[in-house]
XYZ file of C-alpha atoms in Angstrom:
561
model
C 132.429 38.409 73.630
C 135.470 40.938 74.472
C 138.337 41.344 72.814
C 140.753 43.567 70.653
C 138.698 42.621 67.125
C 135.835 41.531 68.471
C 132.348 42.371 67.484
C 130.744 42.851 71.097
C 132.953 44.734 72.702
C 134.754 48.464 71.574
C 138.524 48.688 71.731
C 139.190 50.943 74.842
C 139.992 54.240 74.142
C 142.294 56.340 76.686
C 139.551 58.037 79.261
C 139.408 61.723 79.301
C 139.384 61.582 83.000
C 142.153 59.615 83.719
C 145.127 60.070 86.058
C 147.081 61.695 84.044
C 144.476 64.339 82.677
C 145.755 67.021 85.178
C 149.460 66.770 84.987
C 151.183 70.443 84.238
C 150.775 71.144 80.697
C 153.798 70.328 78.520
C 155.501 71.944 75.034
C 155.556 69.866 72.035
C 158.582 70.693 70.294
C 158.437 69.384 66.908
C 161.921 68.423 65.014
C 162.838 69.686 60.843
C 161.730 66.840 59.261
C 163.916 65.593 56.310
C 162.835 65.604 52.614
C 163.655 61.496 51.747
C 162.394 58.629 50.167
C 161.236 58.297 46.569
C 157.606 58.381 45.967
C 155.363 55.939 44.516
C 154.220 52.893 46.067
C 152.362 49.806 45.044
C 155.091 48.871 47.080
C 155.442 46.018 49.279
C 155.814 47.838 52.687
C 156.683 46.163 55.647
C 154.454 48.759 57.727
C 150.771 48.649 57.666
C 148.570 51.657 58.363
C 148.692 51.920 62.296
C 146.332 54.969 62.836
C 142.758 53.747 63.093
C 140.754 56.786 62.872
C 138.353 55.902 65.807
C 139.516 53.819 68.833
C 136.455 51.003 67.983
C 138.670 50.381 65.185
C 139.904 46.585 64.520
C 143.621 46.586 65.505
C 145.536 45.411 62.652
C 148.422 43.272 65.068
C 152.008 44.164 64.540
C 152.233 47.272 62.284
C 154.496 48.826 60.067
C 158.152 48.942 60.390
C 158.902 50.424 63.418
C 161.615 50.929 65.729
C 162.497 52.852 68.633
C 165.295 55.815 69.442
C 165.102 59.099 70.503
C 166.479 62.346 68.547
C 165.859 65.585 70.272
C 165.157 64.687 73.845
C 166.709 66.493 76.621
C 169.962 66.011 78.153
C 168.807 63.955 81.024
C 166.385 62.272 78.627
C 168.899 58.753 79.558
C 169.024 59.058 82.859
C 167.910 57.161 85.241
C 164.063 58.399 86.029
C 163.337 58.959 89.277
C 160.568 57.619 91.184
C 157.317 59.379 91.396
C 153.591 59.302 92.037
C 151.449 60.778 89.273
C 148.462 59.873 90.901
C 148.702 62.762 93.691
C 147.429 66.151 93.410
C 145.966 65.402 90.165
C 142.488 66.429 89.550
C 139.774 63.943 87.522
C 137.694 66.333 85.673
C 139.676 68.285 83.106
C 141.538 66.556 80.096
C 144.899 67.834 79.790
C 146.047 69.113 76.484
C 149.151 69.652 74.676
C 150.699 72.107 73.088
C 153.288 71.838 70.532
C 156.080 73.987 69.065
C 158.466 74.038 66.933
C 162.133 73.397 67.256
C 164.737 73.851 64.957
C 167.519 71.684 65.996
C 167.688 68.144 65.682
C 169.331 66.848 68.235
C 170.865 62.739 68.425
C 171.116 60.689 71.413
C 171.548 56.970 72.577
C 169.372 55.162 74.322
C 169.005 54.815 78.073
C 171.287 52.595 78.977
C 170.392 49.275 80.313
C 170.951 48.461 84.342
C 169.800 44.867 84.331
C 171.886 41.784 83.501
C 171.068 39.408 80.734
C 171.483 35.751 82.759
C 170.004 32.235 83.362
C 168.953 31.634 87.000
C 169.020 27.677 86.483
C 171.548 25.377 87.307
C 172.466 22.832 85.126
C 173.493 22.488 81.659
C 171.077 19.741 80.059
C 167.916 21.252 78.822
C 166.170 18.915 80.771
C 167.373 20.724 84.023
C 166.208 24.022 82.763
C 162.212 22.217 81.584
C 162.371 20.684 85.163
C 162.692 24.256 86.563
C 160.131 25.490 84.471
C 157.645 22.941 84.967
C 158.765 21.238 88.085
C 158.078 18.611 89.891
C 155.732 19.767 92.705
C 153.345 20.638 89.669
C 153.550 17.599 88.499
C 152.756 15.622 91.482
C 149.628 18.251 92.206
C 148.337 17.064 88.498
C 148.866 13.166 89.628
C 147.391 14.125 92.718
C 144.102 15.570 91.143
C 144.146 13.335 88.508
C 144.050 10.150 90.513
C 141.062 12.478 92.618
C 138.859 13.226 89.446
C 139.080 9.512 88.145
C 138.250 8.457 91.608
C 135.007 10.932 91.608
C 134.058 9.185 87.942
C 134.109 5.994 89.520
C 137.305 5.180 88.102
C 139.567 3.487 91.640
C 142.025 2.133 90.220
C 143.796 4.484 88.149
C 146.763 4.997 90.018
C 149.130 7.080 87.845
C 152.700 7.916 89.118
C 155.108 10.975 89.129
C 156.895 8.780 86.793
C 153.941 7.520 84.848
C 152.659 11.497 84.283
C 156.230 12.064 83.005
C 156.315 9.973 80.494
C 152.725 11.010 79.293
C 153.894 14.644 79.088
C 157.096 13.313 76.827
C 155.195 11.394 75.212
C 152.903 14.052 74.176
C 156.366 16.553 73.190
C 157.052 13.800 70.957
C 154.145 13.498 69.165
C 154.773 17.389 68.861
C 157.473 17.269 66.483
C 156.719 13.343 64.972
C 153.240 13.715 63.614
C 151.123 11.070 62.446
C 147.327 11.352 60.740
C 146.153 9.394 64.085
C 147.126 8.659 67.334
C 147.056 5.133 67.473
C 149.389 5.008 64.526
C 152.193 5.686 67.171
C 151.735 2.031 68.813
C 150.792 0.422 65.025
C 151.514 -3.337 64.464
C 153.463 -1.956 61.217
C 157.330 -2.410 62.163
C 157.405 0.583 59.276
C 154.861 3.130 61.059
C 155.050 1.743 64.754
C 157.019 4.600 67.042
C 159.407 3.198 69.073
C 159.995 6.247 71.625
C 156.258 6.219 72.622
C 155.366 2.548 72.274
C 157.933 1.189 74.044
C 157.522 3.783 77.057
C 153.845 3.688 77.110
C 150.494 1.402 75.985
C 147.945 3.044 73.740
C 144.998 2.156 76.449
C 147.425 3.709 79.172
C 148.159 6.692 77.560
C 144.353 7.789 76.405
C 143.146 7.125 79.985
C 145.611 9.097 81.524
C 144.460 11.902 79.084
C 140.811 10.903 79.732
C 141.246 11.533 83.269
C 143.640 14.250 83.468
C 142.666 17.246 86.041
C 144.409 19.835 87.787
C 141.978 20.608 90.649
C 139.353 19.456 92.891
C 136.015 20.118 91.875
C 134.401 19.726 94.513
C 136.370 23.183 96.053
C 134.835 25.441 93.451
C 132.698 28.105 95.138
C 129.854 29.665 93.764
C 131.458 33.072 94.807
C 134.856 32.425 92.755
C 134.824 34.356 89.976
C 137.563 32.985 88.224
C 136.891 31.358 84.776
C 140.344 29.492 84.520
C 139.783 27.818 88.083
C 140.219 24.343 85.944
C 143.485 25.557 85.149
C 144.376 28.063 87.880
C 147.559 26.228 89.490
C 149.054 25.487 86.322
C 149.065 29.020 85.188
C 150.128 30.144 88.780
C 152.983 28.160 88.387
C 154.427 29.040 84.980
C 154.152 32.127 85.505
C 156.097 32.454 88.486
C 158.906 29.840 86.944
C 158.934 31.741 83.379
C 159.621 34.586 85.419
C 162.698 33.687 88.012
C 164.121 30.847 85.373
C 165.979 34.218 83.628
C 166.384 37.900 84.121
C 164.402 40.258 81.651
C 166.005 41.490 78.388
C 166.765 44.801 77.826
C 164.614 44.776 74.980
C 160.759 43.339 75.231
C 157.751 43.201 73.623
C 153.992 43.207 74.413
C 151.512 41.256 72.177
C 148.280 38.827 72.161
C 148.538 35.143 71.200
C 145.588 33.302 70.783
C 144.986 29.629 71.608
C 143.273 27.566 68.985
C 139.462 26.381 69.931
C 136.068 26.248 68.981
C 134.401 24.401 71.623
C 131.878 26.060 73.994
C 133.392 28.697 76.563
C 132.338 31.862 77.649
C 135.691 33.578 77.413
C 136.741 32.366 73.625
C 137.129 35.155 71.070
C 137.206 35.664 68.102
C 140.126 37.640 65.977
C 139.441 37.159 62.062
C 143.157 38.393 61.316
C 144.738 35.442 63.083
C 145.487 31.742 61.228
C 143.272 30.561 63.711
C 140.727 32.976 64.646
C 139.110 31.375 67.022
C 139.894 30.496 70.459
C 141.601 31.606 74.022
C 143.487 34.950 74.242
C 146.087 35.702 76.036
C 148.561 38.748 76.736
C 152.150 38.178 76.348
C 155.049 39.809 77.209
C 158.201 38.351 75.332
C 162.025 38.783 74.752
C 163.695 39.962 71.340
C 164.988 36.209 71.559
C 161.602 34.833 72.145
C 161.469 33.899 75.390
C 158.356 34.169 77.220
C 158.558 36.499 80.479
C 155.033 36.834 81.193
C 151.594 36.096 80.068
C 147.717 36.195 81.346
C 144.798 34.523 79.954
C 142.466 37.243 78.699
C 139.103 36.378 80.594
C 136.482 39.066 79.392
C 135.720 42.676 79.922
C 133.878 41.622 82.814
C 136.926 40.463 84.969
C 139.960 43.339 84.966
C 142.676 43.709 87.078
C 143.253 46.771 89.419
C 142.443 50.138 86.611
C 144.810 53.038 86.504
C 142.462 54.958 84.367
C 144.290 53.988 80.986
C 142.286 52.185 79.558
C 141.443 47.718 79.076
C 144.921 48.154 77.234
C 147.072 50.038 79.088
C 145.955 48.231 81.879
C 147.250 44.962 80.675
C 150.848 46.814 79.822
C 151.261 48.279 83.182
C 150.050 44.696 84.278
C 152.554 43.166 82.448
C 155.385 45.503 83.251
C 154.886 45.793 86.685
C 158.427 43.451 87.277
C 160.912 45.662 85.483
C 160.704 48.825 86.930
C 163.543 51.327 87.021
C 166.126 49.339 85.046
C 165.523 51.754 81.368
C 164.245 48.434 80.053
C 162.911 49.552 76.133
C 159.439 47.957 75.435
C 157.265 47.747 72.553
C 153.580 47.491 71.362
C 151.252 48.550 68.476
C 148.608 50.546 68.366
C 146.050 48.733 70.086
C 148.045 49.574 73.407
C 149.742 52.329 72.293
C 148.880 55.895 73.610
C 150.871 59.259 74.903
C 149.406 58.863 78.740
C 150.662 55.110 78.536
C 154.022 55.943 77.827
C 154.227 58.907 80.360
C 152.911 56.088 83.228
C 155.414 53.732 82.243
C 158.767 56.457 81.881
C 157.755 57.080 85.582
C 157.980 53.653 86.088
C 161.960 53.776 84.594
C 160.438 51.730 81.453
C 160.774 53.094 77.740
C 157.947 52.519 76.088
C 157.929 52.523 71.903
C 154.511 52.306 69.735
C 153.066 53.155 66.394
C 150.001 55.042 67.600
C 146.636 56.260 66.044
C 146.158 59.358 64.953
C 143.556 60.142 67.415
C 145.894 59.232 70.760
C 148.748 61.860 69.777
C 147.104 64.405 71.824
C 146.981 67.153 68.913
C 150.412 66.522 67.519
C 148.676 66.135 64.267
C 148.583 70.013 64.364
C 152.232 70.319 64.340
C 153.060 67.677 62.276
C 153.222 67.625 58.564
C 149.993 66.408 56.760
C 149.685 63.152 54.492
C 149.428 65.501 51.670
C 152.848 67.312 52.374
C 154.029 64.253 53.252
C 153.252 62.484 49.695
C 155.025 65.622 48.046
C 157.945 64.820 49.437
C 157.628 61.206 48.580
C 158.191 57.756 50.144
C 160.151 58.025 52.972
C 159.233 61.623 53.994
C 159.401 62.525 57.929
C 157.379 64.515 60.060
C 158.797 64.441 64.327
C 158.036 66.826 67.307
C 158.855 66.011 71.056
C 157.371 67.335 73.920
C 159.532 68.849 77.182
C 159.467 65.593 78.680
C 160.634 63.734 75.688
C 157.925 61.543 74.143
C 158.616 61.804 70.850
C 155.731 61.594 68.066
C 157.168 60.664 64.425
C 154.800 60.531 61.554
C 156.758 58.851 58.487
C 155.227 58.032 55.012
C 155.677 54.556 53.983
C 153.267 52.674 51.902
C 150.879 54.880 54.084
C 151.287 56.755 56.500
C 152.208 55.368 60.462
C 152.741 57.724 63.640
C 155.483 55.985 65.734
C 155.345 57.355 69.637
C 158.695 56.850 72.001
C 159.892 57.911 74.706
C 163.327 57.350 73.948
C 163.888 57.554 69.802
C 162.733 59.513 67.673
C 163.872 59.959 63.942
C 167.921 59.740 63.923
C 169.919 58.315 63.485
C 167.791 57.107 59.553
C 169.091 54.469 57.368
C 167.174 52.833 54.163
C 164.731 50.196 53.910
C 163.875 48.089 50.333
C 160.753 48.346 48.962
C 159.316 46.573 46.015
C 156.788 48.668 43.580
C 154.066 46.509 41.499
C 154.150 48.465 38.440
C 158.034 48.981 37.921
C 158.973 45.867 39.436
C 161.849 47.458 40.748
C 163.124 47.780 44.332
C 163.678 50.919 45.504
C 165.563 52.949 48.967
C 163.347 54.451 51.150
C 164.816 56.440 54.360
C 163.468 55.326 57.538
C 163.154 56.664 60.853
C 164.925 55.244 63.533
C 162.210 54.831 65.794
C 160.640 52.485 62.878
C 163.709 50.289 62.418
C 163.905 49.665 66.201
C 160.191 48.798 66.707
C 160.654 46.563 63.522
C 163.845 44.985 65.325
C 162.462 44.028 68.064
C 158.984 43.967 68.389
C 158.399 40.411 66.773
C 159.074 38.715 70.208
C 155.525 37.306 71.056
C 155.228 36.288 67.212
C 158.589 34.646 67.337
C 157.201 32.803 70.517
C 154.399 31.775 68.148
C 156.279 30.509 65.338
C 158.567 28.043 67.690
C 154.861 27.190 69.077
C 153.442 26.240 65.576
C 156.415 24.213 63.921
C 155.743 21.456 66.154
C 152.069 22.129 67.966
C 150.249 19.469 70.198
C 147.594 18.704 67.575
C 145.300 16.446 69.574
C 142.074 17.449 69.299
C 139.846 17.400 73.017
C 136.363 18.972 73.787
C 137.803 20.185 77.335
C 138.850 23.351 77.138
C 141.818 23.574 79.948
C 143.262 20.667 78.129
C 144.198 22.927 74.979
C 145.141 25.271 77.584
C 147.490 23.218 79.569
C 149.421 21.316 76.467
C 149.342 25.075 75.012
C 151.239 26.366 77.742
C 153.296 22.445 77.729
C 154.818 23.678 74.319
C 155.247 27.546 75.686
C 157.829 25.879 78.179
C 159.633 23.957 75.593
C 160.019 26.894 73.569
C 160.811 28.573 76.679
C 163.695 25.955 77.449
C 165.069 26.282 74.097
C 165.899 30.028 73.835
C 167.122 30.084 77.659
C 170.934 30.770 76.584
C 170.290 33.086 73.921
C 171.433 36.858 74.060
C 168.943 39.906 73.383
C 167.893 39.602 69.947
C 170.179 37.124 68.825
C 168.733 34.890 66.067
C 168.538 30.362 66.249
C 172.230 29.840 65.813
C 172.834 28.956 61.767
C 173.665 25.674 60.806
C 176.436 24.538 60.051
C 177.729 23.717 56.700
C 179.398 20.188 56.988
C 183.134 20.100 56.030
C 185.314 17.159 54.539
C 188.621 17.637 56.877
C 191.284 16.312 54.533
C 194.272 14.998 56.800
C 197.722 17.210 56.994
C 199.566 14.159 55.833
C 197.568 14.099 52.540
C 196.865 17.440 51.818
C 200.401 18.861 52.000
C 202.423 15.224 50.867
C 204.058 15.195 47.257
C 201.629 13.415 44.994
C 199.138 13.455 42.193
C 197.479 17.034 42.910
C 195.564 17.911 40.208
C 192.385 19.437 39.137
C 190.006 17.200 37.801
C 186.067 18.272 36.555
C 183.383 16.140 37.498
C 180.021 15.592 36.209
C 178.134 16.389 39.366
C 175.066 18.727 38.741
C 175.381 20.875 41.187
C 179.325 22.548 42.038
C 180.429 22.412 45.848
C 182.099 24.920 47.938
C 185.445 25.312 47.599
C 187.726 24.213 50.880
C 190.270 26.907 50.252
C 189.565 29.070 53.078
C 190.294 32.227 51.244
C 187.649 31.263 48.546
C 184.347 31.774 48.659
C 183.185 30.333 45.106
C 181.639 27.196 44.237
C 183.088 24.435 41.996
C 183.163 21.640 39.933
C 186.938 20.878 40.012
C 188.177 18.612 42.719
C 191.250 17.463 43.503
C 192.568 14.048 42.528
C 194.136 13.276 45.529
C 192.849 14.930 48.692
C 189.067 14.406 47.078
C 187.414 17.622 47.933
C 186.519 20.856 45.365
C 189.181 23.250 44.817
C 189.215 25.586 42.271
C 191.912 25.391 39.400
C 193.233 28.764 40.799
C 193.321 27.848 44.136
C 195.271 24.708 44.512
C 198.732 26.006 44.833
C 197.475 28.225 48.047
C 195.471 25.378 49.863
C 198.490 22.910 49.328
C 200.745 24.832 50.890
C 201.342 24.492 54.937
């Protein structure tokens, strides 16, 4: 079994022969780190130690606060990078080492700026237009067409389903998403109290399971021995999705790179198993995501054994570059932890025109640990103390003191601009300021885009249990596009719009009329919000005539037009 914490396989380190072992040898330049924080710490940290000591470490997922800006780069450090191959004239048998040196100045910059355009590609304004872009309807027929083909192989002639039929078995199935009952059947119940009138009505019971019973999305019988493929049951599906996910919206400017895993414990050969994860076991797959959560791209992790093309970084930089390989040259800012993180990772993808942020282990910084301040000088200064150095070609290494200590590796931030992050210490039960690198607020900002896909995914998961495989697969990937049509209109990194708090309007002709305006107390329990719009107290007075909660002081100023 392969995987990034699993027991038969060892996380990929970054070879010493790779292609970028014989590029020109480059100054580290490291930056005055600032004396900050307080020290202590029982504290509750929002970072988590990200620098495994050996590469065949467990990863431990999204680490420590991080975020992502450059300080002390060079002047053309946000410009546009030009295009270049680092594959010639590089020799394969020498690892290429750094050195670093120290640099006085501290110098502040902004980040590359952004070339694409944040925009949907659908028309229509209905989220049903955008789901029927996503998962159209030439997939659909193809799954009516192969359904009606595997029932006819079981013997099973007249089955028949429709376009429309599958349709309504997909809704139906959304719908039991977000209305869940202890059993199935309980949806078409002779109760008037329990029976669901959404799926009974559009559906029968016997209908619906033997359209699930039956439901295929290829010919068997064109499986050849020679395909190597171990999501061939699933193949066109996936094909389709992720061309759609891709072309429904352009790419934010800010991404993020993550696994998700897909719950099952059935047999398969390519199921892992990641203890760390609410549900450990089952499918992985790669994801690359939005700040907003929307899901750009994705592949089904299907063993060691089966890789895409290498470029000689490694299983994990492999699946980055992979991932990436659609938003070249625009200074889009991307994020991972230190599973994929490493310093030859980020110089591949800056030539690509992609800025690349990580927390890194200590034993991928390429001997920056040599310039850098040690854990020991670090705790001295306390909480919150700041180690950075940069090389020539501006990746930035920052190693910053938290609850423990976390390297942070950029090619575009570094430690400034800081600002303060609340911790919480056990034995004083106290909160206290701790200054933060930028880098770390950034990658904290914004690298929670796969598990914000994850969390729309769980609040209202297809929970029907099935033996096959590529069924969990496909109703996985069902809720992905809901999500997916949900945050389609959503900026960068904006957050589910809030609700709104509901407002009595009181009519002009009551509220400013002569009458019987006067506070009166009521016995409620709890006091209401008060409708002067200059007020932002709550109440128990209300007023006798309009009927709403105004505070005593504020009558004369919401009575007046």
């Amino acid at each position: 079994m392969a995987g990034r914490q699993t027991h038969s396989m060892t996380t990929p380190g970054i070879s010493s022969q790779s292609f970028y072992s014989r590029r020109i040898l480059e100054e580290w330049l490291p930056y005055n780190s600032r004396n900050i924080g307080d020290t202590d710490d029982e504290g509750n940290a929002d970072s988590q130690d990200a620098e495994s000591q050996d590469d065949e470490g467990q990863d431990d997922g999204q680490v420590a606060e991080g975020g992502q800006q450059d300080e002390g780069t060079e002047e053309n450090v946000h410009m546009v990078p030009t295009q270049r191959n680092v594959h010639k004239g590089h020799a394969h048998n020498q690892p290429r080492k750094y050195v670093w040196k120290v640099q006085d100045n501290n110098f502040d910059g902004d980040l590359p700026p952004f070339l694409g355009e944040r925009r949907v590609n659908v028309d229509g304004r209905e989220p049903i237009d955008f789901f029927r872009y996503l998962f159209p309807l030439d997939l659909i027929d193809e799954i009516v067409h192969n359904t009606n083909m595997y029932a006819l192989q079981k013997g099973k002639e007249n089955l028949a389903v429709t376009s429309e039929e599958m349709q309504i078995f997909l809704g139906i199935n959304v719908v039991m998403g977000y209305i869940q009952y202890p059993r199935t059947r309980m949806y078409w119940s002779s109760e008037y109290w329990l029976r669901l009138g959404i799926i009974a009505d559009a559906m029968s019971v016997n209908r619906c399971e033997q359209i699930l019973s039956y439901l295929h999305f290829v010919d068997n019988y064109t499986y050849q021995p020679a395909n190597t493929d171990r999501l061939f049951k699933i193949a066109p599906v996936l094909s389709t999705l992720q061309k759609t996910f891709l072309a429904a919206a352009n790419p934010e400017e800010f991404q993020s790179i993550d696994e998700q895993i897909i719950p099952f414990k059935g047999q398969l050969s390519i199921k892992q198993y990641i203890p760390k994860k609410p549900k450990p076991w089952g499918v992985k797959v790669w994801v690359r995501a939005g700040s907003s959560g929307y899901m750009y791209r994705f592949e089904v992790y299907q063993g060691s054994a089966i890789r895409g093309q290498s470029s000689g970084l490694g299983m994990a930089g492999d699946v980055v570059m992979r991932l990436c390989d659609d938003i070249k040259h625009k200074n889009h800012k991307v994020f991972f932890d230190n599973f994929f993180c490493s310093i030859p990772l980020l110089e591949a993808l800056k030539d690509l025109g992609i800025y690349g942020t990580g927390t890194c282990r200590a034993n991928r910084v390429k001997g920056a640990s040599q310039k850098l301040k040690s854990e020991k000088q670090l705790r001295k200064e306390g909480r919150g103390g700041c180690s950075v150095v940069s090389t020539n070609s501006n990746i930035t290494v920052t190693r910053w003191l938290d609850s423990s200590v976390i390297h942070m590796a950029s090619i575009c931030v570094g430690q400034s601009p800081e600002d303060t992050a609340q911790r919480w210490l056990k034995k004083e039960q106290t909160k206290i300021s701790v200054q933060r690198p930028y880098s770390v607020a950034l990658y904290n900002q914004h690298m929670g885009g796969v598990d914000l896909v994850d969390q729309c995914v769980a609040m209202y998961p297809h929970r029907r249990r099935n033996k096959r495989w590529y069924i969990r697969v496909f109703f996985h990937f069902l809720d992905a596009t809901v999500v997916n049509q949900n945050r389609r209109g959503r900026p960068s990194g904006a957050p589910p719009p809030a609700k709104c708090r509901a407002v009595t309007k009181v009519p002009s002709e009551v509220r400013f009329s002569a009458g019987n305006h006067w506070p009166e107390l009521t016995q409620v329990k709890n006091a209401n919000r008060c409708h002067d719009a200059a007020c932002t107290r709550k109440t128990k007075y209300i007023c006798m005539q309009c009927h709403v909660a105004l505070c005593p002081g504020c009558f004369a100023n919401f009575h007046v037009a």
